């Protein structure tokens, strides 16, 4: 419940709040590792809670918050400058992270409902049990750890340190969305401390260091990832941007997303370079992490043999560590390849239903795991549950908008069911974020170009990504060659396709239906296949 004007919220529902309970809970939250160094969000939370407690809940509007929390001038227009809405979304996400971790057993919950800036207060004994609340805590991050150092401010103006502080916070927040790694929040700025010492004291595997230099309206951000054991720099990136008060937060988000994706995505620097975690796992945590990385690597180059090996390994992991959401999520996605790739299908069960059950287990184990909701939206999609697919996909995106695979898969599925403009934008963002874009992104872009009848562009795209889309790569190339009237190439490829599956033509319309392609696009596919000589029933 929210406070009415002139009253203090002493109770929630029918249960009285103990004197000082909200203040104690607020103190507990802002001192937690999720908020201790997040100065803007901490100030935001303290402000809205204190205003609500003092009976001024009706003053919690975007304009007032912009002035009193973010120091905006009187001419501030929250319709044009979205800082309050953006930061409110981040505050809700940070509260979710806190209550899923340190605050799991707290007696009082502070929430800020969507569509409002006024908090509500809820006692633990009143909460309804949620279907996605785990009986026991999820298995924590199974992979390596990263310490985020405060970014250094090299700007000539002495009052520009807020740029470096804000970017440090955004990078740490973006990294924390990748649940397979442990992220140490930024510590206090101290120019006298050796840079390497933080990593040593905290016993972390990697340190992310950076700097910000602003000259006039130009800003340069540099970031590097250091192996704390060897001192080797594994990644070094620089970003040059034109900034203004209106674009500052957008640019911070953009750079933080790029850095987080390059460092922490399953195909990023840590996953590809950190051989210490991929050699002879000595614990269930390391075995689980390694199995998840192997599953992501399999998705780049799927085959029946690799599918069977990865599925078997993931099944062993979830049996040994049944609260590990990451393994359940990847198991769901791998099981879907019994449908998508026709690999190692078990006749006694529906692959889509089995994938859905594994995805639900992932969400139940860790409701804030973006990959769990990623697996769930794919399961809904291949069960033909398009409305539920959209809800789960938006949840996955809200939990980790820096994950290239989530962006690309959501974009591809969204386009397939008719939202081509937004879908393509998500795939293009995934390609720009990833340090190592998945080849299947290009296969989807080939389909998009084919749909526009840009056949030369489509051929170029599919030849960059054909090896990562199961048996669909040659089929997509075949229909493109048919439309281009490249008969000799089409005949050679058709022979290969039919050698692998002599009856492929009879199943194509059914497979297109499985993927939820629009009927008009399927007819366009069939036209290309027939021109290439494939008999499609």
Coordinates of C-alpha atoms in Angstrom, one line a residue, residues 98-527:
X98 CA 18.9 -7.6 -3.8
X99 CA 15.8 -9.6 -2.7
X100 CA 17.0 -12.6 -4.7
X101 CA 20.4 -12.6 -3.0
X102 CA 21.2 -10.8 0.3
X103 CA 17.6 -9.8 1.1
X104 CA 16.1 -13.3 0.5
X105 CA 15.3 -13.7 4.2
X106 CA 14.5 -10.1 5.1
X107 CA 11.4 -9.5 7.1
X108 CA 10.2 -6.6 5.0
X109 CA 10.1 -6.0 1.2
X110 CA 10.2 -2.6 -0.4
X111 CA 8.9 -2.5 -4.0
X112 CA 8.2 0.2 -6.5
X113 CA 5.4 -1.0 -8.8
X114 CA 5.6 -0.3 -12.5
X115 CA 3.7 2.9 -13.5
X116 CA 4.4 4.5 -10.1
X117 CA 7.2 6.0 -8.2
X118 CA 5.6 5.5 -4.8
X119 CA 7.0 2.5 -2.9
X120 CA 4.9 -0.2 -1.2
X121 CA 6.0 -2.1 1.9
X122 CA 5.2 -5.7 2.5
X123 CA 5.9 -8.0 5.5
X124 CA 7.4 -11.4 4.8
X125 CA 4.6 -13.2 6.6
X126 CA 2.0 -11.6 4.3
X127 CA 3.6 -12.5 1.0
X128 CA 1.7 -15.0 -1.2
X129 CA 3.9 -17.9 -2.3
X130 CA 5.0 -17.4 -5.9
X131 CA 5.3 -20.3 -8.3
X132 CA 8.7 -19.1 -9.3
X133 CA 10.1 -18.8 -5.8
X134 CA 12.8 -21.5 -5.2
X135 CA 12.5 -23.6 -2.0
X136 CA 16.2 -23.3 -1.6
X137 CA 18.6 -20.7 -2.9
X138 CA 19.8 -21.2 -6.5
X139 CA 23.3 -22.4 -7.1
X140 CA 25.5 -19.2 -7.2
X141 CA 27.7 -18.2 -10.0
X142 CA 29.7 -21.2 -11.1
X143 CA 32.3 -19.5 -13.2
X144 CA 35.1 -17.1 -12.6
X145 CA 34.9 -13.7 -10.8
X146 CA 35.4 -10.2 -12.0
X147 CA 36.2 -7.1 -9.9
X148 CA 35.2 -3.8 -11.4
X149 CA 37.6 -1.0 -10.5
X150 CA 36.4 2.5 -10.3
X151 CA 37.0 4.1 -13.7
X152 CA 39.7 6.8 -13.5
X153 CA 38.7 10.4 -14.5
X154 CA 41.3 12.0 -16.8
X155 CA 39.1 15.0 -17.8
X156 CA 40.7 18.4 -17.6
X157 CA 37.7 19.8 -15.7
X158 CA 37.8 18.8 -12.0
X159 CA 34.0 18.5 -11.8
X160 CA 33.6 15.7 -14.4
X161 CA 34.2 12.7 -12.1
X162 CA 30.5 11.9 -12.2
X163 CA 31.0 10.6 -15.8
X164 CA 33.6 8.0 -14.6
X165 CA 31.5 7.1 -11.5
X166 CA 28.3 6.7 -13.5
X167 CA 30.0 4.5 -16.1
X168 CA 31.6 2.3 -13.4
X169 CA 28.2 1.7 -12.0
X170 CA 26.6 0.9 -15.3
X171 CA 29.4 -1.5 -16.3
X172 CA 29.1 -3.4 -13.0
X173 CA 25.4 -3.5 -13.3
X174 CA 25.6 -4.8 -16.9
X175 CA 28.2 -7.5 -16.0
X176 CA 26.0 -8.7 -13.1
X177 CA 23.3 -9.7 -15.5
X178 CA 25.5 -12.5 -16.8
X179 CA 24.7 -15.0 -14.0
X180 CA 27.5 -17.5 -14.7
X181 CA 30.2 -15.1 -13.4
X182 CA 30.6 -13.4 -10.0
X183 CA 30.9 -9.6 -10.1
X184 CA 32.4 -7.6 -7.3
X185 CA 30.9 -4.2 -7.1
X186 CA 33.2 -1.2 -7.5
X187 CA 35.0 -0.1 -4.3
X188 CA 35.7 3.4 -3.1
X189 CA 37.9 5.5 -5.4
X190 CA 41.4 5.8 -4.1
X191 CA 44.2 7.1 -6.3
X192 CA 46.8 5.9 -3.9
X193 CA 45.9 2.2 -4.1
X194 CA 47.8 0.0 -6.6
X195 CA 45.5 -1.1 -9.4
X196 CA 46.3 -4.7 -9.1
X197 CA 45.8 -4.9 -5.3
X198 CA 42.0 -5.0 -5.5
X199 CA 42.1 -8.2 -7.4
X200 CA 44.6 -9.8 -5.1
X201 CA 42.8 -8.8 -1.9
X202 CA 39.5 -10.0 -3.2
X203 CA 40.9 -13.2 -4.7
X204 CA 39.2 -12.6 -8.0
X205 CA 40.2 -14.0 -11.4
X206 CA 39.8 -10.9 -13.4
X207 CA 39.9 -7.1 -13.0
X208 CA 38.0 -4.7 -15.2
X209 CA 39.8 -1.3 -15.3
X210 CA 38.9 1.8 -17.3
X211 CA 39.2 5.5 -17.7
X212 CA 37.1 8.4 -19.0
X213 CA 38.5 11.6 -20.6
X214 CA 36.2 14.4 -21.6
X215 CA 37.2 17.4 -23.7
X216 CA 34.4 19.7 -24.6
X217 CA 31.5 17.7 -25.9
X218 CA 33.7 14.7 -26.8
X219 CA 34.3 11.8 -24.5
X220 CA 36.7 8.9 -24.8
X221 CA 36.1 5.8 -22.6
X222 CA 38.8 3.1 -22.4
X223 CA 38.3 -0.3 -20.7
X224 CA 40.6 -3.3 -20.3
X225 CA 40.2 -6.7 -18.8
X226 CA 43.2 -8.0 -16.8
X227 CA 44.0 -11.6 -15.7
X228 CA 44.8 -11.1 -12.0
X229 CA 47.0 -14.2 -11.9
X230 CA 49.3 -13.3 -14.8
X231 CA 48.7 -9.6 -15.2
X232 CA 48.0 -10.1 -18.9
X233 CA 45.6 -7.7 -20.6
X234 CA 43.0 -9.9 -22.3
X235 CA 40.8 -7.1 -23.8
X236 CA 41.4 -3.5 -24.5
X237 CA 38.6 -1.3 -26.0
X238 CA 38.1 2.4 -26.6
X239 CA 34.9 4.3 -27.4
X240 CA 34.7 7.9 -28.7
X241 CA 31.4 9.6 -28.5
X242 CA 29.8 13.0 -28.7
X243 CA 27.9 13.7 -25.5
X244 CA 25.2 16.1 -24.3
X245 CA 23.1 16.3 -21.2
X246 CA 20.3 14.6 -23.2
X247 CA 22.4 11.7 -24.4
X248 CA 24.7 11.1 -21.4
X249 CA 22.8 8.2 -19.9
X250 CA 22.1 6.6 -23.2
X251 CA 25.8 6.6 -24.1
X252 CA 26.7 5.2 -20.7
X253 CA 24.2 2.4 -21.2
X254 CA 25.5 1.7 -24.7
X255 CA 29.2 1.6 -23.7
X256 CA 28.4 -0.5 -20.6
X257 CA 26.4 -3.0 -22.7
X258 CA 29.3 -3.4 -25.2
X259 CA 31.9 -3.9 -22.5
X260 CA 29.7 -6.4 -20.6
X261 CA 28.9 -8.4 -23.7
X262 CA 32.6 -8.6 -24.9
X263 CA 33.7 -9.6 -21.4
X264 CA 31.0 -11.9 -20.1
X265 CA 28.7 -13.3 -22.8
X266 CA 29.1 -17.1 -23.3
X267 CA 31.1 -16.5 -26.5
X268 CA 33.1 -13.5 -25.1
X269 CA 36.7 -13.1 -23.8
X270 CA 36.4 -15.0 -20.5
X271 CA 34.6 -18.0 -22.0
X272 CA 37.1 -18.3 -24.9
X273 CA 40.3 -17.6 -23.0
X274 CA 39.9 -18.8 -19.5
X275 CA 41.4 -22.3 -19.9
X276 CA 41.9 -22.7 -16.2
X277 CA 38.1 -23.2 -15.8
X278 CA 37.8 -25.5 -18.8
X279 CA 40.5 -28.0 -17.7
X280 CA 39.6 -31.0 -15.6
X281 CA 36.8 -29.5 -13.5
X282 CA 37.4 -30.3 -9.8
X283 CA 34.0 -29.4 -8.4
X284 CA 30.3 -29.6 -9.3
X285 CA 30.4 -25.8 -9.7
X286 CA 33.2 -25.9 -12.2
X287 CA 31.7 -28.9 -14.0
X288 CA 28.4 -27.1 -14.3
X289 CA 30.0 -24.0 -15.6
X290 CA 32.0 -25.9 -18.1
X291 CA 28.9 -27.9 -19.3
X292 CA 27.0 -24.6 -19.9
X293 CA 29.9 -23.2 -21.9
X294 CA 30.1 -26.4 -23.9
X295 CA 26.4 -26.1 -24.7
X296 CA 26.8 -22.5 -25.9
X297 CA 29.8 -23.6 -28.1
X298 CA 27.6 -26.4 -29.5
X299 CA 25.0 -23.9 -30.6
X300 CA 27.6 -22.3 -32.8
X301 CA 28.3 -25.5 -34.7
X302 CA 25.5 -28.1 -34.0
X303 CA 25.7 -31.7 -35.1
X304 CA 24.0 -34.9 -34.1
X305 CA 27.0 -36.2 -32.3
X306 CA 27.7 -33.0 -30.4
X307 CA 24.0 -32.7 -29.5
X308 CA 24.0 -36.1 -27.9
X309 CA 27.2 -35.4 -25.9
X310 CA 26.0 -32.0 -24.7
X311 CA 22.5 -33.2 -23.8
X312 CA 23.9 -36.2 -21.9
X313 CA 26.3 -34.0 -20.0
X314 CA 23.7 -31.4 -19.0
X315 CA 21.4 -34.1 -17.8
X316 CA 24.1 -35.3 -15.5
X317 CA 24.7 -31.8 -14.2
X318 CA 21.1 -31.1 -13.3
X319 CA 20.9 -34.5 -11.6
X320 CA 24.0 -33.6 -9.5
X321 CA 23.1 -29.9 -9.0
X322 CA 19.3 -29.7 -9.3
X323 CA 19.2 -26.0 -8.3
X324 CA 21.6 -24.8 -11.0
X325 CA 19.4 -22.6 -13.3
X326 CA 22.1 -22.2 -16.0
X327 CA 22.2 -25.9 -16.7
X328 CA 18.4 -26.3 -16.8
X329 CA 18.2 -23.4 -19.2
X330 CA 20.8 -24.8 -21.6
X331 CA 19.3 -28.2 -21.3
X332 CA 15.9 -26.8 -22.5
X333 CA 17.5 -25.1 -25.5
X334 CA 19.5 -28.2 -26.4
X335 CA 16.4 -30.4 -26.1
X336 CA 14.7 -28.1 -28.6
X337 CA 17.2 -29.2 -31.2
X338 CA 15.4 -32.5 -31.3
X339 CA 12.8 -30.5 -33.1
X340 CA 14.8 -27.7 -34.8
X341 CA 17.6 -30.0 -36.0
X342 CA 15.9 -33.3 -35.8
X343 CA 18.8 -34.6 -33.7
X344 CA 18.5 -37.7 -31.4
X345 CA 14.8 -37.4 -30.8
X346 CA 13.4 -39.5 -28.1
X347 CA 10.1 -40.9 -29.3
X348 CA 8.5 -41.3 -25.9
X349 CA 8.1 -37.5 -25.3
X350 CA 7.4 -34.2 -27.0
X351 CA 10.7 -32.2 -27.3
X352 CA 8.8 -28.9 -27.0
X353 CA 7.1 -30.1 -23.8
X354 CA 10.4 -31.5 -22.4
X355 CA 12.1 -28.2 -23.2
X356 CA 9.3 -26.2 -21.5
X357 CA 9.6 -28.3 -18.3
X358 CA 13.4 -27.8 -18.2
X359 CA 12.9 -24.0 -18.8
X360 CA 10.3 -23.8 -16.0
X361 CA 12.8 -25.5 -13.7
X362 CA 15.4 -22.9 -14.6
X363 CA 13.0 -20.1 -13.8
X364 CA 11.9 -21.7 -10.6
X365 CA 15.6 -22.1 -9.5
X366 CA 16.5 -18.5 -10.3
X367 CA 13.7 -16.1 -11.4
X368 CA 16.3 -13.4 -12.2
X369 CA 18.3 -15.6 -14.6
X370 CA 17.9 -14.1 -18.1
X371 CA 18.9 -17.3 -19.8
X372 CA 16.2 -19.2 -17.9
X373 CA 13.6 -16.8 -19.4
X374 CA 15.4 -17.1 -22.8
X375 CA 14.9 -20.9 -22.7
X376 CA 11.3 -20.3 -21.7
X377 CA 10.5 -18.0 -24.5
X378 CA 12.0 -20.4 -27.0
X379 CA 9.9 -23.3 -25.6
X380 CA 6.7 -21.2 -25.8
X381 CA 7.6 -20.2 -29.4
X382 CA 8.0 -23.8 -30.6
X383 CA 4.8 -24.8 -28.7
X384 CA 3.0 -22.2 -30.8
X385 CA 2.2 -20.1 -27.7
X386 CA 3.0 -16.7 -29.2
X387 CA 1.5 -14.5 -26.4
X388 CA 3.4 -16.4 -23.7
X389 CA 6.5 -16.3 -25.9
X390 CA 6.3 -12.5 -26.0
X391 CA 5.9 -12.1 -22.2
X392 CA 8.8 -14.4 -21.4
X393 CA 11.0 -12.8 -24.1
X394 CA 10.4 -9.3 -22.7
X395 CA 11.3 -10.6 -19.2
X396 CA 14.5 -12.1 -20.6
X397 CA 15.3 -8.8 -22.3
X398 CA 14.6 -6.8 -19.1
X399 CA 17.0 -9.0 -17.2
X400 CA 19.9 -8.8 -19.7
X401 CA 19.6 -6.5 -22.6
X402 CA 23.4 -6.9 -23.2
X403 CA 23.1 -10.6 -24.1
X404 CA 23.6 -10.9 -27.9
X405 CA 22.0 -14.4 -28.1
X406 CA 18.9 -13.3 -26.2
X407 CA 18.6 -10.2 -28.5
X408 CA 19.2 -12.2 -31.7
X409 CA 16.9 -15.1 -30.9
X410 CA 14.1 -12.8 -29.7
X411 CA 14.5 -10.6 -32.7
X412 CA 14.4 -13.6 -35.1
X413 CA 11.3 -15.1 -33.5
X414 CA 9.6 -11.7 -33.4
X415 CA 10.3 -11.1 -37.1
X416 CA 9.0 -14.6 -38.0
X417 CA 5.7 -13.9 -36.4
X418 CA 5.3 -10.6 -38.3
X419 CA 7.2 -7.8 -36.4
X420 CA 10.1 -7.6 -38.9
X421 CA 11.2 -4.0 -38.2
X422 CA 11.7 -4.5 -34.4
X423 CA 13.0 -8.0 -34.9
X424 CA 15.7 -7.0 -37.4
X425 CA 16.7 -4.1 -35.1
X426 CA 17.3 -6.5 -32.2
X427 CA 19.3 -8.9 -34.4
X428 CA 21.5 -6.0 -35.7
X429 CA 22.0 -4.8 -32.1
X430 CA 23.1 -8.4 -31.2
X431 CA 25.6 -8.4 -34.0
X432 CA 27.0 -5.0 -33.0
X433 CA 27.3 -6.0 -29.3
X434 CA 29.0 -9.4 -29.8
X435 CA 32.7 -9.6 -30.0
X436 CA 32.2 -12.9 -31.8
X437 CA 28.8 -12.9 -33.6
X438 CA 27.1 -16.3 -33.9
X439 CA 27.1 -17.5 -37.6
X440 CA 23.3 -18.2 -37.3
X441 CA 22.6 -14.5 -37.0
X442 CA 23.7 -14.2 -40.7
X443 CA 21.4 -17.1 -41.7
X444 CA 18.5 -15.2 -40.3
X445 CA 19.6 -12.0 -42.0
X446 CA 19.7 -14.1 -45.2
X447 CA 16.0 -15.0 -44.7
X448 CA 15.2 -11.3 -44.1
X449 CA 16.9 -10.3 -47.3
X450 CA 15.2 -13.1 -49.2
X451 CA 11.9 -11.9 -48.0
X452 CA 12.7 -8.4 -49.5
X453 CA 13.7 -10.2 -52.7
X454 CA 17.3 -9.0 -52.3
X455 CA 18.6 -12.3 -53.4
X456 CA 22.3 -11.4 -53.9
X457 CA 22.4 -9.9 -50.4
X458 CA 20.7 -13.1 -49.1
X459 CA 23.3 -15.3 -50.7
X460 CA 26.1 -13.3 -49.2
X461 CA 24.6 -13.6 -45.7
X462 CA 23.8 -17.3 -45.8
X463 CA 27.3 -18.2 -46.9
X464 CA 28.6 -16.5 -43.8
X465 CA 26.3 -18.5 -41.5
X466 CA 25.1 -21.7 -43.1
X467 CA 27.0 -24.1 -40.9
X468 CA 25.1 -23.1 -37.7
X469 CA 21.4 -23.6 -38.5
X470 CA 21.1 -27.4 -38.6
X471 CA 19.8 -28.7 -41.9
X472 CA 18.3 -25.3 -42.7
X473 CA 21.5 -23.7 -44.0
X474 CA 21.6 -25.6 -47.3
X475 CA 17.9 -25.3 -47.7
X476 CA 18.0 -21.5 -47.4
X477 CA 20.9 -21.3 -49.8
X478 CA 19.0 -23.6 -52.2
X479 CA 15.9 -21.4 -52.4
X480 CA 18.1 -18.3 -53.0
X481 CA 20.0 -20.0 -55.8
X482 CA 16.7 -21.0 -57.3
X483 CA 15.5 -17.4 -57.4
X484 CA 18.9 -16.2 -58.8
X485 CA 18.5 -18.8 -61.6
X486 CA 22.0 -20.2 -60.8
X487 CA 21.1 -23.7 -62.0
X488 CA 24.4 -25.4 -61.9
X489 CA 25.2 -24.4 -58.3
X490 CA 21.6 -25.2 -57.3
X491 CA 21.8 -28.7 -58.9
X492 CA 25.0 -29.5 -57.0
X493 CA 23.6 -28.3 -53.7
X494 CA 20.3 -30.1 -54.3
X495 CA 22.1 -33.4 -54.8
X496 CA 23.8 -32.9 -51.4
X497 CA 20.5 -32.1 -49.7
X498 CA 18.7 -35.1 -51.1
X499 CA 21.6 -37.3 -50.4
X500 CA 21.3 -36.4 -46.7
X501 CA 17.5 -36.7 -46.8
X502 CA 15.8 -38.1 -49.9
X503 CA 12.3 -37.2 -48.6
X504 CA 13.1 -33.6 -47.5
X505 CA 10.6 -32.0 -49.8
X506 CA 7.7 -33.8 -48.3
X507 CA 8.5 -32.4 -44.8
X508 CA 9.2 -28.7 -45.6
X509 CA 5.8 -27.2 -45.2
X510 CA 5.4 -29.0 -41.9
X511 CA 8.8 -27.7 -40.8
X512 CA 7.9 -24.1 -41.8
X513 CA 4.8 -24.5 -39.7
X514 CA 6.9 -25.6 -36.7
X515 CA 8.8 -22.3 -37.1
X516 CA 5.6 -20.2 -37.2
X517 CA 6.5 -18.7 -40.6
X518 CA 3.8 -16.6 -42.2
X519 CA 2.0 -18.4 -45.0
X520 CA 2.9 -15.9 -47.6
X521 CA 6.6 -16.3 -46.7
X522 CA 6.4 -20.0 -46.9
X523 CA 4.9 -19.8 -50.4
X524 CA 7.9 -17.6 -51.3
X525 CA 10.3 -20.2 -49.9
X526 CA 8.5 -23.0 -51.9
X527 CA 8.8 -20.9 -55.1

